[in-house]
Amino acid sequence: MNPVKDAHIKPLPTPDGDSEAYWQGLKRGQILLQHCLDCGHLQVYQESICRTCTSERLEHRAASGRGKIHSFSVVYRAPGPAFKNDTPYAVILVELEEGVRMISSMVECPVEDVAFDMPVELVCDPVAEDVVLPRFRPRR
Amino acid sequence: MTTQTKPAARGIRGKTAIIGAGISEVGRVPGRSAMALAAQAALRAMADAGISRDEIDGVLSSVAFAAPFHRFSVAISEYLGIQPKFSNTLQVSGATAATMFNIAAAAIAGGLAETVLIVGGDSLLSGLTPDLALRSMTESRDQQYEMPFGIPVSNTFAMTAHRHMKEFGTTAEQFAQVAVIHREHARRTPNAQMTQPITVEDVLNSGWVATPYHKLDCSLISDGGGAFIVTSAERAKSLGIERPVYILGGGEFYTHEHIFLMPSLTTTGAVQSSAAAYAMAGYGPGDMDVAGVYDCFTGTVIMMLEDLGFCPKGEGGRFVEDGQITYGGAIPCNTHGGLLSFAHSGMPGSLFHFYEVVNQLRGLCGPRQVPDAALGLVHSLGAGFATNATTILGTEATL
Ligand SMILES: [Zn+2]
């Protein structure tokens, strides 16, 4: 943690051995879920094992990219200077059709229109040369 | 729930007692480092117990943002001139405070130490500035799956509270009422950071931080430290301590790390942590006379009232509205003013809840005293309800 250095730069994910394929998938426009071949559990948070049965037999399959808003919070006070110019923006907890949840933020939608259970769809947002973030917009 | 039967022996029940409590100057305290605040609290706790440094053989601490020692407990021992034979620096975010009491009791009962100093201090306001403090806390979130989306420290708590509104019809006015009650409590507490009276309207008009929370729904950013001396029940007796406060039960529970993997946004690990503490103590929520409930945000208190068993699920808002968390109500909570109005110096923030509940059980709270308080609960939590820890305390009569 260094609270002073790079405070104006938005934090970007640094993929690791668990998550490399996930971040590569987003560059191709897909959210890759890990499907457990032994128990059928699905996970978006990438691990070397299945969180339900500890099996290592996991297979990546693309999610539909559709979901709905389980909860949300519109940020008016940014967590540091990097996000100051974006306020207000809606951080959302999306529940994908496949049943798993993920954190994201809303695009192409005024913050006052964001609502519980709102149907949303994936927007792949190239935020840096080699990084695509999964964001969501109202489903069309 | 009514009083349950007391078993002969349950875990750490009654094996240790808090014999000294101290807090530093709190609020805005320029010119004192996090270490200095922790040390000031520690020396006051020792003076309160009437013991000297060489009688302390264990030291437990939280971490400090403004004094980022990896081994804060070791660093503060050195600072105080103590060489303990048992020490650890605990880090489960806001839940750390209660875990320190539970672990101190277990360490003493297990023979690792006889007299443990529990200590924490930080300088979030003067040592870091509010912006840096909030940023430091935000950086505890996941670097790949959460932080890139600009989630502030309030986010996990805001989204859980928001969902509580959706599922149970909890209102912004009920959240605001929590802030109003805490401010009212703080007005009777010496050195509280915020003592200007506020109304529900004031809270609702205080501007958004992150929906559904306004500025006055959020806890403070403060400087300050707290410290306690815990020892074996036998040693407390041989020292002739006048009003020892016994550790009757402790429990923890960890349901998730990431907010998107929280099993339910509206029911937390406080259910399990408090159930374990109640079972060990042999008392239920209905037996508690006073409580310290982690209040990083107003909605947090409402959710905890439910999960700690003080009211049924979904009725926390109404429970607050009905005056149940202040004097004359079912369970006076945070009679010092809590993190919302007394002070919130990060990890040590929940130590102030302990300081208040301990003093309530010793009958030392003057104009804030809950009459005949004999049993108290403190619940600490953190990281968007990822961490939960409960401690139940009681007077000699409750053993
Ligand atoms: Zn599996």
XYZ file of C-alpha atoms and ligand atoms in Angstrom:
540
model
C 0.000 0.000 0.000
C 1.334 3.387 -0.958
C -1.268 6.075 -0.383
C 0.589 8.878 -2.161
C 2.221 7.445 -5.271
C 0.030 7.037 -8.361
C -3.114 8.221 -6.582
C -4.303 9.901 -9.775
C -4.037 6.675 -11.802
C -6.965 4.246 -11.770
C -6.062 0.841 -10.395
C -5.883 -1.806 -13.127
C -6.012 -5.555 -12.622
C -2.725 -7.442 -12.702
C -3.665 -10.955 -13.829
C -2.075 -13.895 -12.040
C -1.866 -17.609 -12.737
C -5.462 -18.102 -11.631
C -6.962 -15.241 -13.611
C -4.887 -14.928 -16.803
C -7.484 -16.704 -18.986
C -10.336 -14.637 -17.501
C -8.723 -11.344 -18.478
C -7.755 -12.712 -21.900
C -11.382 -13.765 -22.399
C -12.603 -10.249 -21.759
C -10.363 -9.008 -24.561
C -12.400 -11.310 -26.827
C -15.649 -9.940 -25.406
C -16.421 -12.817 -23.055
C -16.818 -13.381 -19.324
C -15.282 -16.811 -18.784
C -16.903 -18.745 -15.963
C -15.202 -21.759 -14.457
C -17.480 -24.809 -14.717
C -16.667 -27.681 -12.390
C -16.778 -30.924 -14.348
C -17.296 -32.915 -11.144
C -20.085 -31.089 -9.329
C -21.387 -28.531 -11.819
C -20.551 -25.507 -9.657
C -19.938 -22.220 -11.495
C -17.534 -19.528 -10.404
C -16.545 -16.163 -11.833
C -13.813 -15.591 -9.250
C -11.043 -17.651 -10.782
C -9.384 -20.292 -8.660
C -7.211 -23.353 -9.186
C -9.931 -25.444 -7.561
C -13.730 -25.646 -7.357
C -14.888 -23.810 -4.253
C -17.710 -26.307 -3.712
C -15.951 -29.679 -4.112
C -12.197 -28.783 -4.449
C -11.967 -30.537 -7.806
C -9.264 -29.246 -10.159
C -11.299 -30.279 -13.207
C -12.501 -26.831 -14.199
C -13.474 -25.773 -17.693
C -13.916 -22.236 -18.987
C -17.221 -21.463 -20.661
C -18.403 -18.040 -21.775
C -21.278 -16.535 -19.813
C -24.254 -15.116 -21.675
C -23.243 -11.618 -20.598
C -26.793 -10.963 -19.419
C -27.892 -10.449 -15.853
C -29.747 -8.210 -13.477
C -28.814 -5.771 -10.746
C -28.864 -7.427 -7.321
C -27.753 -4.276 -5.524
C -26.012 -1.008 -6.278
C -24.604 2.165 -4.821
C -24.154 5.465 -6.608
C -20.785 6.920 -5.675
C -20.718 10.670 -5.060
C -17.505 10.753 -3.044
C -14.795 9.071 -5.086
C -12.200 6.785 -3.500
C -9.352 9.100 -4.443
C -8.502 11.568 -7.201
C -8.423 8.971 -9.991
C -12.208 8.593 -9.908
C -13.130 12.167 -8.999
C -14.101 13.214 -12.519
C -16.360 10.182 -12.950
C -18.766 10.976 -10.092
C -21.582 10.286 -9.775
C -21.244 6.716 -11.031
C -23.107 3.539 -10.136
C -21.195 0.564 -8.748
C -23.361 -2.493 -9.262
C -23.524 -6.031 -7.978
C -24.678 -7.941 -11.032
C -26.253 -11.362 -10.849
C -25.542 -13.102 -14.141
C -28.149 -15.374 -15.730
C -25.879 -18.258 -14.757
C -26.439 -17.370 -11.081
C -23.044 -15.974 -10.151
C -22.480 -12.415 -8.961
C -19.793 -9.908 -9.844
C -18.870 -6.308 -9.111
C -18.974 -3.883 -11.997
C -20.039 -0.386 -12.892
C -22.856 0.912 -15.036
C -22.393 2.656 -18.375
C -24.779 4.214 -20.899
C -27.316 4.924 -18.160
C -28.038 8.004 -16.007
C -27.384 7.131 -12.344
C -30.948 8.042 -11.349
C -32.274 5.305 -13.652
C -30.261 2.485 -12.072
C -32.646 0.180 -10.161
C -32.909 -3.161 -8.406
C -33.548 -6.117 -10.747
C -32.817 -3.982 -13.807
C -31.839 -6.232 -16.745
C -28.299 -5.472 -17.881
C -25.846 -6.714 -20.510
C -22.082 -6.858 -20.789
C -20.069 -4.028 -22.317
C -16.383 -4.737 -22.782
C -14.537 -1.535 -21.998
C -10.919 -1.268 -23.189
C -9.560 0.968 -20.438
C -5.884 0.521 -21.277
C -3.770 -0.947 -24.020
C -3.944 -4.456 -22.675
C -6.879 -4.324 -20.249
C -10.605 -4.769 -20.858
C -12.979 -4.279 -17.943
C -16.417 -5.927 -17.838
C -19.004 -3.183 -17.431
C -22.770 -3.301 -17.936
C -25.506 -1.238 -19.591
C -29.305 -1.566 -19.583
C -30.315 -4.546 -21.713
C -31.609 -3.533 -25.116
C -34.598 -15.379 24.320
C -34.408 -15.945 28.041
C -31.542 -16.936 30.268
C -30.189 -20.335 29.419
C -28.855 -22.810 31.940
C -25.238 -22.248 32.844
C -23.030 -25.237 32.185
C -20.123 -26.001 34.506
C -17.446 -24.968 32.060
C -17.530 -23.622 28.580
C -14.391 -22.592 26.743
C -12.974 -19.307 28.036
C -16.039 -18.487 30.123
C -15.115 -16.538 33.247
C -11.458 -17.562 33.142
C -10.177 -14.047 32.582
C -11.082 -10.532 33.575
C -10.487 -7.050 32.263
C -8.766 -5.205 35.111
C -7.759 -1.986 33.386
C -9.042 0.189 30.570
C -7.689 3.355 29.011
C -8.169 5.524 25.981
C -5.922 8.245 24.641
C -6.936 11.737 23.678
C -9.354 11.223 20.778
C -10.838 13.175 17.898
C -8.403 15.578 16.280
C -5.097 15.084 18.072
C -2.323 16.769 16.062
C 1.259 16.220 17.121
C 0.758 12.699 18.445
C 1.765 9.735 16.308
C -0.243 6.523 16.116
C 2.359 4.962 18.407
C 2.107 7.809 20.891
C -1.685 7.478 21.012
C -1.436 3.727 21.552
C 1.199 4.223 24.247
C -0.862 6.870 26.015
C -3.847 4.530 26.099
C -1.653 1.644 27.310
C -0.160 3.646 30.177
C -3.631 4.815 31.207
C -4.916 1.220 31.176
C -1.977 0.119 33.355
C -2.558 2.984 35.770
C -6.248 2.091 35.870
C -5.370 -1.517 36.756
C -2.692 -0.408 39.198
C -0.027 -2.576 37.592
C 3.378 -1.802 36.141
C 4.897 -2.667 32.776
C 6.900 -5.613 34.136
C 3.689 -7.369 35.109
C 2.622 -7.568 31.466
C 3.810 -10.701 29.685
C 1.595 -10.622 26.603
C 0.811 -7.923 24.025
C -1.859 -8.070 21.315
C -2.538 -5.235 18.898
C -4.269 -4.217 15.716
C -2.401 -2.535 12.859
C -2.228 1.204 12.169
C -2.459 2.930 8.800
C -0.399 5.922 9.944
C 2.291 3.716 11.511
C 2.405 0.813 9.083
C 4.563 -1.567 11.101
C 3.908 -5.131 9.950
C 4.424 -6.171 13.561
C 2.681 -3.325 15.369
C 2.354 -5.378 18.569
C 6.122 -5.895 18.606
C 6.823 -2.267 17.743
C 4.517 -0.920 20.443
C 6.073 -3.321 22.968
C 9.495 -1.887 22.150
C 8.067 1.672 22.321
C 6.681 0.929 25.782
C 9.819 -0.895 26.966
C 8.077 -4.247 27.334
C 9.504 -7.635 26.298
C 6.460 -9.926 26.155
C 6.603 -13.710 25.927
C 3.387 -13.760 23.889
C 2.509 -11.282 21.141
C 0.641 -10.961 17.886
C -0.625 -8.305 15.511
C -4.139 -9.198 14.451
C -5.751 -8.122 11.201
C -9.343 -8.969 10.409
C -10.256 -5.343 9.716
C -12.924 -3.849 11.953
C -13.527 -7.164 13.706
C -10.014 -7.119 15.130
C -11.006 -5.497 18.430
C -13.275 -8.288 19.643
C -10.881 -10.957 18.390
C -8.153 -9.442 20.585
C -10.272 -10.009 23.695
C -11.230 -13.539 22.707
C -7.651 -14.473 21.852
C -6.228 -12.808 24.981
C -8.653 -14.861 27.075
C -7.731 -18.080 25.249
C -3.990 -17.357 25.534
C -4.270 -16.742 29.273
C -6.519 -19.758 29.833
C -4.080 -21.862 27.799
C -1.056 -20.688 29.753
C 0.718 -18.714 27.016
C 0.636 -15.564 29.143
C -0.832 -14.381 32.409
C -1.454 -10.675 31.878
C -2.071 -9.384 28.364
C -2.064 -5.807 27.130
C -4.553 -5.268 24.311
C -3.704 -2.089 22.452
C -4.420 -0.158 19.272
C -3.899 3.391 18.088
C -4.002 5.314 14.852
C -3.763 8.837 13.561
C -6.127 8.806 10.579
C -7.105 12.455 10.782
C -3.887 14.279 11.674
C -1.300 11.707 10.597
C -2.881 10.771 7.264
C -5.662 13.277 6.323
C -9.200 12.014 5.634
C -8.533 11.484 1.912
C -5.475 9.349 2.507
C -7.207 7.417 5.275
C -10.157 6.517 3.042
C -7.834 5.595 0.198
C -5.749 3.344 2.426
C -8.872 1.499 3.532
C -10.166 1.157 -0.040
C -6.888 -0.470 -1.018
C -7.803 -3.444 1.119
C -10.296 -4.492 -1.567
C -9.492 -6.973 -4.348
C -7.050 -5.499 -6.833
C -8.452 -7.421 -9.834
C -12.177 -7.868 -9.286
C -13.209 -4.852 -7.190
C -10.806 -1.899 -7.144
C -10.783 -1.196 -10.924
C -14.461 -0.207 -10.659
C -13.773 2.629 -8.238
C -15.360 1.129 -5.167
C -14.955 3.354 -2.116
C -14.637 1.989 1.416
C -18.348 2.693 1.877
C -19.370 0.561 -1.098
C -19.757 -2.884 0.452
C -21.690 -1.461 3.382
C -23.786 0.738 1.094
C -24.797 -2.124 -1.184
C -25.757 -4.371 1.716
C -27.822 -1.611 3.340
C -29.437 -0.777 0.015
C -30.496 -4.386 -0.413
C -31.868 -4.362 3.151
C -34.097 -1.439 2.142
C -35.293 -3.340 -0.908
C -35.981 -6.613 0.944
C -37.460 -5.299 4.186
C -38.662 -1.785 3.443
C -36.102 -0.201 5.759
C -36.158 3.554 5.231
C -33.642 6.380 4.931
C -35.380 7.986 7.928
C -34.699 4.883 10.024
C -31.019 4.981 9.031
C -30.965 8.674 9.940
C -32.522 7.949 13.317
C -29.494 5.807 14.163
C -27.229 8.816 13.572
C -29.476 11.074 15.646
C -29.437 8.683 18.623
C -25.667 8.268 18.451
C -25.202 12.039 18.433
C -27.516 12.357 21.411
C -25.402 9.773 23.257
C -22.135 11.501 22.349
C -23.346 14.759 23.864
C -22.972 13.188 27.329
C -19.508 11.767 26.645
C -16.429 13.783 27.570
C -14.130 14.376 24.559
C -16.554 13.062 21.954
C -15.614 14.369 18.522
C -19.128 15.437 17.465
C -21.576 16.841 19.995
C -23.718 19.271 17.977
C -27.320 17.941 18.083
C -28.704 16.739 14.750
C -32.138 15.819 13.410
C -33.333 13.246 10.892
C -33.718 16.131 8.434
C -30.092 17.157 8.986
C -28.940 13.656 8.084
C -31.110 13.472 4.970
C -29.864 16.889 3.856
C -26.196 16.267 4.537
C -25.375 15.301 0.936
C -24.723 11.954 -0.700
C -21.518 10.033 -0.070
C -22.633 6.792 -1.714
C -26.311 5.885 -1.930
C -28.140 5.055 0.266
C -25.738 6.849 2.619
C -25.516 10.564 3.267
C -22.551 12.188 4.956
C -24.123 11.913 8.419
C -24.890 8.211 7.889
C -21.127 7.650 7.812
C -18.774 7.291 10.754
C -16.041 9.782 11.563
C -12.357 9.857 10.750
C -10.361 10.340 13.920
C -7.149 10.032 15.854
C -7.066 7.924 18.980
C -6.114 4.733 20.749
C -7.488 2.299 23.280
C -5.931 -0.259 25.615
C -6.998 -2.907 28.113
C -5.340 -5.173 30.641
C -6.684 -8.719 30.718
C -5.529 -11.257 33.277
C -6.590 -14.559 34.804
C -9.576 -14.492 37.142
C -7.299 -15.739 39.953
C -4.765 -12.980 39.389
C -7.525 -10.374 39.265
C -8.619 -11.613 42.662
C -5.122 -11.672 44.175
C -4.523 -8.135 42.920
C -7.646 -7.057 44.782
C -9.217 -5.477 41.699
C -12.384 -3.744 42.795
C -14.669 -4.265 39.822
C -13.222 -6.816 37.415
C -15.181 -7.325 34.210
C -15.175 -10.962 33.160
C -14.941 -12.272 29.619
C -17.871 -14.675 29.479
C -17.961 -15.674 25.854
C -16.434 -15.089 22.463
C -17.167 -16.042 18.887
C -16.070 -15.241 15.361
C -17.333 -16.090 11.898
C -16.066 -15.528 8.361
C -18.478 -16.024 5.472
C -16.551 -14.594 2.498
C -13.805 -12.207 1.435
C -15.287 -10.633 -1.699
C -18.578 -8.765 -1.503
C -19.777 -10.593 -4.625
C -19.312 -13.907 -2.824
C -21.251 -12.858 0.280
C -23.922 -15.590 0.605
C -26.676 -13.116 1.521
C -26.348 -9.332 1.468
C -28.718 -8.955 4.401
C -27.781 -11.737 6.827
C -24.203 -11.816 8.075
C -21.703 -13.916 9.988
C -22.744 -11.980 13.090
C -25.486 -14.593 13.452
C -22.905 -17.336 13.977
C -20.321 -15.277 15.897
C -22.902 -14.091 18.404
C -24.529 -17.528 18.704
C -21.151 -18.970 19.679
C -20.549 -16.177 22.195
C -24.037 -16.513 23.731
C -23.680 -20.293 24.018
C -20.323 -19.963 25.748
C -21.597 -17.290 28.109
C -24.821 -19.133 28.859
C -26.823 -16.002 28.212
C -28.988 -14.825 25.333
C -29.573 -11.464 23.689
C -32.510 -10.741 25.989
C -30.161 -10.889 28.981
C -27.858 -8.126 27.766
C -28.122 -4.795 29.589
C -25.937 -2.758 27.252
C -24.205 -3.251 23.908
C -21.434 -1.892 21.763
C -22.408 -2.501 18.163
C -20.017 -1.656 15.337
C -21.484 1.404 13.667
C -19.315 2.264 10.672
C -22.559 3.259 8.933
C -26.087 3.748 10.236
C -27.520 0.774 8.336
C -24.815 -1.458 9.766
C -26.327 -1.006 13.221
C -29.806 -1.907 11.968
C -28.571 -5.101 10.337
C -26.554 -6.056 13.414
C -29.493 -5.575 15.804
C -31.183 -8.313 13.820
C -28.232 -10.667 13.445
C -27.228 -10.320 17.110
C -30.727 -11.413 18.048
C -32.020 -8.188 19.584
C -34.940 -8.097 17.136
C -36.298 -10.309 14.340
C -34.817 -10.187 10.810
C -36.092 -7.208 8.870
C -37.335 -5.300 11.899
C -34.139 -3.449 12.794
C -35.399 -0.177 11.359
C -38.599 -0.243 13.360
C -36.685 -1.335 16.478
C -34.560 1.823 16.230
C -37.574 4.004 15.484
C -39.308 2.637 18.587
C -36.466 3.900 20.780
C -35.145 0.447 21.640
C -31.413 1.276 21.280
C -31.277 4.122 23.746
C -32.002 4.626 27.438
C -35.240 2.980 28.496
C -35.242 0.771 25.406
C -34.574 -2.939 25.063
C -30.814 -2.605 24.556
C -29.020 0.745 24.946
C -26.312 0.677 22.264
C -23.146 2.707 21.896
C -23.928 4.971 24.828
C -20.630 6.803 24.191
C -21.736 7.868 20.713
C -20.010 5.161 18.689
C -17.976 5.494 15.532
C -20.679 7.811 14.219
C -20.230 10.537 16.844
C -17.587 9.658 19.464
C -14.599 8.761 17.263
C -13.430 6.297 14.622
C -9.682 5.897 14.354
C -9.785 2.795 12.162
C -8.857 -0.529 13.762
C -8.910 0.919 17.299
C -12.421 2.334 16.713
C -14.148 -0.678 18.167
C -11.927 -0.499 21.267
C -13.964 2.567 22.225
C -17.072 0.370 22.280
C -15.234 -1.944 24.667
C -14.138 1.001 26.802
C -17.740 2.152 27.145
C -19.240 -1.289 27.842
C -16.500 -2.103 30.387
C -17.161 1.169 32.189
C -20.913 0.613 32.046
C -20.395 -2.748 33.771
C -18.158 -1.084 36.367
C -20.835 1.558 36.947
C -18.489 4.404 36.032
C -20.458 6.118 33.272
C -21.977 8.936 35.316
C -24.710 10.707 33.343
C -24.555 7.947 30.695
C -24.867 5.077 33.158
C -27.378 2.345 32.290
C -28.795 1.448 35.718
C -27.536 -1.869 37.141
C -25.762 -2.902 33.938
C -24.323 -6.362 34.590
C -24.105 -8.018 31.152
C -22.790 -6.426 27.985
C -22.058 -7.459 24.423
C -19.577 -5.942 22.006
C -19.725 -6.802 18.327
C -16.905 -5.825 15.981
C -17.028 -6.339 12.234
C -15.243 -5.287 9.106
C -14.591 -5.494 5.371
C -18.219 -5.320 4.306
C -19.312 -7.950 6.863
C -16.558 -10.348 5.755
C -15.332 -10.433 9.353
C -17.459 -10.690 12.484
C -16.448 -11.128 16.120
C -18.482 -10.958 19.316
C -17.437 -10.760 22.963
C -19.750 -11.012 25.968
C -18.707 -9.374 29.223
C -20.175 -9.515 32.701
C -19.734 -8.480 36.296
C -18.786 -10.890 39.084
C -22.480 -11.494 39.788
C -23.003 -12.911 36.304
C -20.354 -15.631 36.608
Zn -16.972 -28.859 -7.927
